[in-house]
XYZ file of C-alpha atoms in Angstrom:
294
model
C -0.472 0.226 -0.470
C 2.910 2.475 -0.106
C 2.510 2.507 3.537
C 6.676 2.377 3.634
C 6.370 -0.319 6.448
C 7.482 -3.288 4.639
C 9.945 -4.032 2.090
C 8.905 -6.111 -1.013
C 11.304 -8.428 -2.110
C 13.431 -6.317 -4.257
C 15.802 -9.357 -5.744
C 12.959 -10.824 -6.713
C 11.779 -8.088 -9.065
C 14.951 -7.121 -9.875
C 14.793 -11.476 -11.179
C 12.012 -10.380 -13.304
C 13.328 -7.578 -15.167
C 12.731 -4.140 -12.494
C 15.741 -1.717 -12.958
C 15.447 0.853 -10.466
C 12.976 0.788 -6.951
C 11.103 3.611 -5.190
C 8.258 4.274 -3.215
C 5.383 6.127 -5.834
C 5.130 9.882 -5.178
C 5.074 8.827 -1.271
C 8.016 9.577 0.300
C 9.448 7.032 3.811
C 7.335 8.488 6.925
C 9.816 6.098 8.939
C 13.413 7.051 8.625
C 14.742 3.135 10.738
C 12.543 1.518 7.665
C 14.389 3.442 4.979
C 17.952 2.921 6.467
C 17.589 -1.157 5.927
C 16.074 -0.645 2.854
C 18.968 1.195 1.551
C 21.084 -1.234 2.971
C 19.269 -4.369 0.542
C 19.597 -2.944 -1.541
C 22.577 -1.551 -1.037
C 24.112 -4.972 -0.821
C 22.282 -6.308 -4.306
C 23.009 -2.985 -6.018
C 19.852 -2.095 -7.012
C 18.868 1.275 -7.490
C 17.094 3.712 -5.761
C 14.667 6.877 -7.021
C 13.792 8.687 -4.266
C 10.305 11.140 -4.698
C 12.060 13.875 -1.557
C 10.079 15.675 -0.144
C 8.988 15.635 3.541
C 4.956 15.170 3.996
C 4.157 17.207 7.496
C 5.971 20.304 5.410
C 4.170 19.235 2.473
C 0.862 18.436 4.709
C -2.436 20.891 2.449
C -0.299 23.171 0.940
C -1.612 23.524 -2.856
C 1.880 26.362 -4.040
C 5.426 27.413 -3.548
C 5.391 29.327 -0.580
C 6.227 32.611 -1.592
C 4.775 35.970 -2.459
C 2.348 34.153 -5.114
C 1.634 32.035 -2.590
C 0.474 35.045 0.124
C -1.120 36.540 -2.661
C -4.352 34.500 -3.768
C -4.864 32.803 -1.280
C -2.960 29.572 -1.475
C -1.074 27.042 1.419
C 1.620 27.080 0.762
C 4.848 24.012 0.024
C 7.897 25.441 1.257
C 10.983 24.907 -0.458
C 12.249 23.207 2.602
C 9.804 20.594 2.122
C 11.860 20.129 -0.317
C 15.568 20.335 0.939
C 15.118 19.011 4.491
C 14.418 15.450 2.730
C 16.870 15.122 0.183
C 19.207 16.723 2.786
C 18.036 12.888 5.442
C 17.711 10.600 1.841
C 21.201 12.217 0.697
C 22.474 11.071 3.796
C 21.515 8.159 4.580
C 22.757 6.934 0.496
C 26.322 7.791 2.815
C 26.071 5.601 4.957
C 24.009 2.417 2.661
C 26.368 3.152 0.009
C 23.463 2.874 -2.141
C 23.081 3.967 -5.890
C 20.154 6.779 -5.849
C 18.687 8.286 -8.448
C 16.418 11.023 -6.639
C 12.561 12.639 -9.454
C 11.261 15.830 -9.519
C 13.332 18.588 -8.254
C 11.746 21.519 -7.949
C 13.989 23.913 -6.123
C 17.887 25.309 -6.973
C 18.602 24.580 -3.062
C 18.449 20.893 -4.078
C 20.131 20.583 -6.773
C 23.100 22.724 -5.363
C 22.767 19.744 -2.429
C 22.777 17.000 -5.390
C 25.200 19.304 -6.908
C 27.388 19.520 -3.650
C 26.675 15.161 -2.915
C 28.326 14.125 -6.755
C 30.745 16.582 -5.714
C 31.493 13.795 -2.585
C 31.350 11.100 -5.076
C 27.992 9.533 -4.284
C 26.437 7.835 -6.969
C 24.067 10.274 -7.100
C 21.890 10.797 -10.652
C 19.102 13.573 -10.549
C 15.725 14.787 -12.900
C 13.811 17.283 -13.704
C 10.411 17.628 -15.004
C 10.573 19.221 -18.146
C 7.163 22.183 -17.117
C 9.818 23.439 -13.720
C 12.595 24.881 -16.875
C 9.853 27.038 -18.177
C 6.821 28.053 -16.152
C 6.845 29.509 -12.224
C 4.929 29.859 -9.763
C 4.047 33.039 -11.635
C 1.740 31.474 -14.095
C -0.859 31.015 -10.692
C -2.617 34.640 -10.777
C -5.581 33.368 -12.841
C -6.207 30.414 -9.630
C -5.708 27.803 -13.191
C -5.768 24.503 -12.626
C -3.830 23.644 -15.713
C -1.127 24.951 -13.308
C -1.393 23.285 -10.261
C 1.048 20.407 -9.589
C 3.023 18.225 -7.248
C 5.809 19.249 -6.694
C 4.646 21.987 -7.185
C 5.939 24.793 -9.147
C 8.868 27.430 -7.878
C 10.420 31.202 -7.760
C 12.398 32.885 -10.649
C 15.115 32.391 -8.954
C 14.502 28.333 -8.511
C 13.601 27.758 -12.160
C 17.083 29.472 -13.209
C 19.144 27.367 -10.751
C 18.086 24.308 -12.148
C 17.900 25.287 -16.144
C 21.866 25.167 -14.451
C 22.089 22.451 -12.889
C 20.806 21.178 -16.618
C 23.258 22.586 -18.609
C 26.294 21.813 -16.764
C 24.560 18.314 -15.867
C 24.395 17.888 -11.717
C 20.958 17.387 -13.597
C 21.387 14.164 -16.086
C 17.507 13.554 -17.270
C 14.996 15.828 -17.867
C 11.292 14.115 -17.496
C 7.631 14.212 -18.859
C 5.991 13.719 -15.254
C 3.434 13.762 -17.621
C 0.145 13.545 -15.795
C -2.955 12.995 -17.037
C -6.399 13.807 -15.994
C -10.115 13.305 -17.089
C -11.131 17.346 -17.613
C -13.107 16.628 -15.150
C -10.072 16.903 -12.643
C -8.855 20.469 -14.073
C -12.680 22.426 -13.611
C -13.329 22.160 -9.691
C -11.834 25.263 -7.803
C -8.267 25.300 -7.572
C -7.544 23.261 -4.109
C -10.096 20.953 -5.522
C -8.574 19.570 -8.416
C -6.622 16.945 -9.341
C -2.703 18.493 -9.606
C -0.333 17.583 -13.092
C 0.015 18.141 -16.123
C -0.787 16.126 -19.722
C 3.059 16.623 -21.485
C 4.943 13.558 -22.460
C 3.863 15.029 -26.532
C 5.028 17.798 -26.232
C 8.262 17.442 -24.689
C 10.465 17.416 -26.834
C 8.745 20.537 -28.227
C 9.221 22.537 -25.091
C 12.695 20.531 -24.792
C 13.716 22.491 -27.690
C 12.527 25.683 -26.764
C 14.678 25.998 -24.595
C 16.774 25.449 -27.642
C 15.877 29.082 -28.935
C 15.745 30.563 -25.881
C 19.761 29.938 -25.483
C 19.265 28.289 -22.237
C 20.646 24.762 -23.951
C 22.628 23.600 -27.267
C 20.175 21.593 -29.090
C 23.267 17.413 -27.872
C 23.530 18.699 -25.146
C 19.379 18.710 -24.044
C 19.207 15.034 -26.480
C 21.882 14.138 -24.402
C 19.426 15.083 -21.051
C 16.738 13.862 -23.509
C 18.183 10.154 -23.766
C 21.088 9.096 -23.211
C 21.323 10.920 -20.226
C 18.105 9.277 -18.141
C 19.181 5.497 -19.711
C 22.393 5.559 -18.123
C 20.385 6.747 -14.591
C 18.843 3.666 -14.860
C 21.732 2.135 -16.175
C 20.208 1.263 -19.480
C 20.875 0.152 -23.085
C 19.998 2.535 -24.589
C 19.251 6.385 -26.065
C 22.791 6.407 -27.967
C 23.713 5.299 -31.568
C 25.825 2.722 -31.981
C 26.266 -0.624 -33.404
C 24.178 -3.794 -32.591
C 21.809 -1.724 -30.573
C 17.812 -1.844 -30.358
C 17.113 0.958 -33.892
C 15.065 2.953 -31.144
C 14.868 6.138 -32.829
C 13.367 9.139 -33.861
C 13.979 11.715 -36.462
C 12.524 15.546 -36.053
C 12.539 18.123 -38.117
C 14.548 21.198 -35.922
C 13.204 23.817 -37.879
C 9.745 23.222 -38.239
C 7.117 23.582 -36.151
C 4.435 22.414 -33.869
C 0.604 23.569 -33.066
C 0.364 22.487 -29.374
C -2.634 20.545 -28.981
C -3.515 20.321 -33.342
C -3.091 16.021 -32.999
C -3.635 14.831 -29.584
C -3.174 11.624 -28.634
C -3.247 11.300 -24.816
C -7.601 11.179 -23.303
C -5.776 13.875 -21.588
C -6.165 17.492 -22.709
C -5.315 19.316 -18.867
C -2.107 20.732 -20.556
C -1.249 24.736 -20.174
C 0.634 24.093 -23.662
C -2.530 23.692 -26.092
C -2.403 26.263 -29.491
C 1.183 27.686 -28.366
C 3.124 27.590 -31.868
C 6.464 25.379 -29.784
C 9.773 24.882 -32.693
C 11.490 21.058 -33.696
C 8.354 19.480 -35.702
C 8.932 15.088 -35.406
C 8.720 13.382 -38.375
C 8.771 9.545 -37.223
C 9.482 7.682 -34.300
C 11.519 4.018 -34.822
C 10.573 1.344 -31.583
C 13.531 -2.142 -32.686
C 13.523 -0.761 -35.811
C 10.232 -0.161 -37.319
C 7.538 3.131 -37.364
C 5.729 2.863 -34.571
C 5.016 6.342 -35.004
C 4.404 9.414 -39.047
C 3.085 12.723 -38.855
């Protein structure tokens, strides 16, 4: 039930094909159980995925705790909800020696903690949701539930810090954090709506906007979308090499995509629909066979 009290049979799951282990979007409340889980995983060289957010500090929050949330009267989630949990998790990673991946960082201070851990030689990697590199909590100014996400959008300074961490390689993977919802899930008042953005279909065009704005060069961006995630999970993917699976994507960086023009996701909860974005996918190949063609 993801209560964080009992350990699954991790080795049996590894033998069945699981490549990494975590507790979903829930955090471990019991630090002693977490320590034992990490020691168990380290013994068998398993990768553990963290979503570091302190439950008590974040409970009831809807937006980043700051000027925007105060102005709108929304309950806040402080930056320390991430950094307190992240500091605890990194200390336990260091003690246990487990290989760890930290998913969906939202704060510049969190990225700094990851950088410091990497500098000490800890086997840690991290990713960020793509929309955290584009949006800030200022997007909530009209109470649009399309921008209600968890963990929350944070400040411009946090966004800039995350961008720099992606550029430098401290954050080696960019994720879509795709969370589709039925239409009714976003129609209630802001605090009663389901958090999340349906975004996987726009992952490349949205990411290309970072190149268009001069924030990343194209090779770095493509590495964060392919080889970076693959290396974080130690998967033989995300690269072009002889004998590797022909999982390829052909796109035109000079073309453009009208978001939502052809929409395959059943979740329309995406604030980018209607935007003209750079880059257009022509076709996708999976194991050498065309699985999508524009």
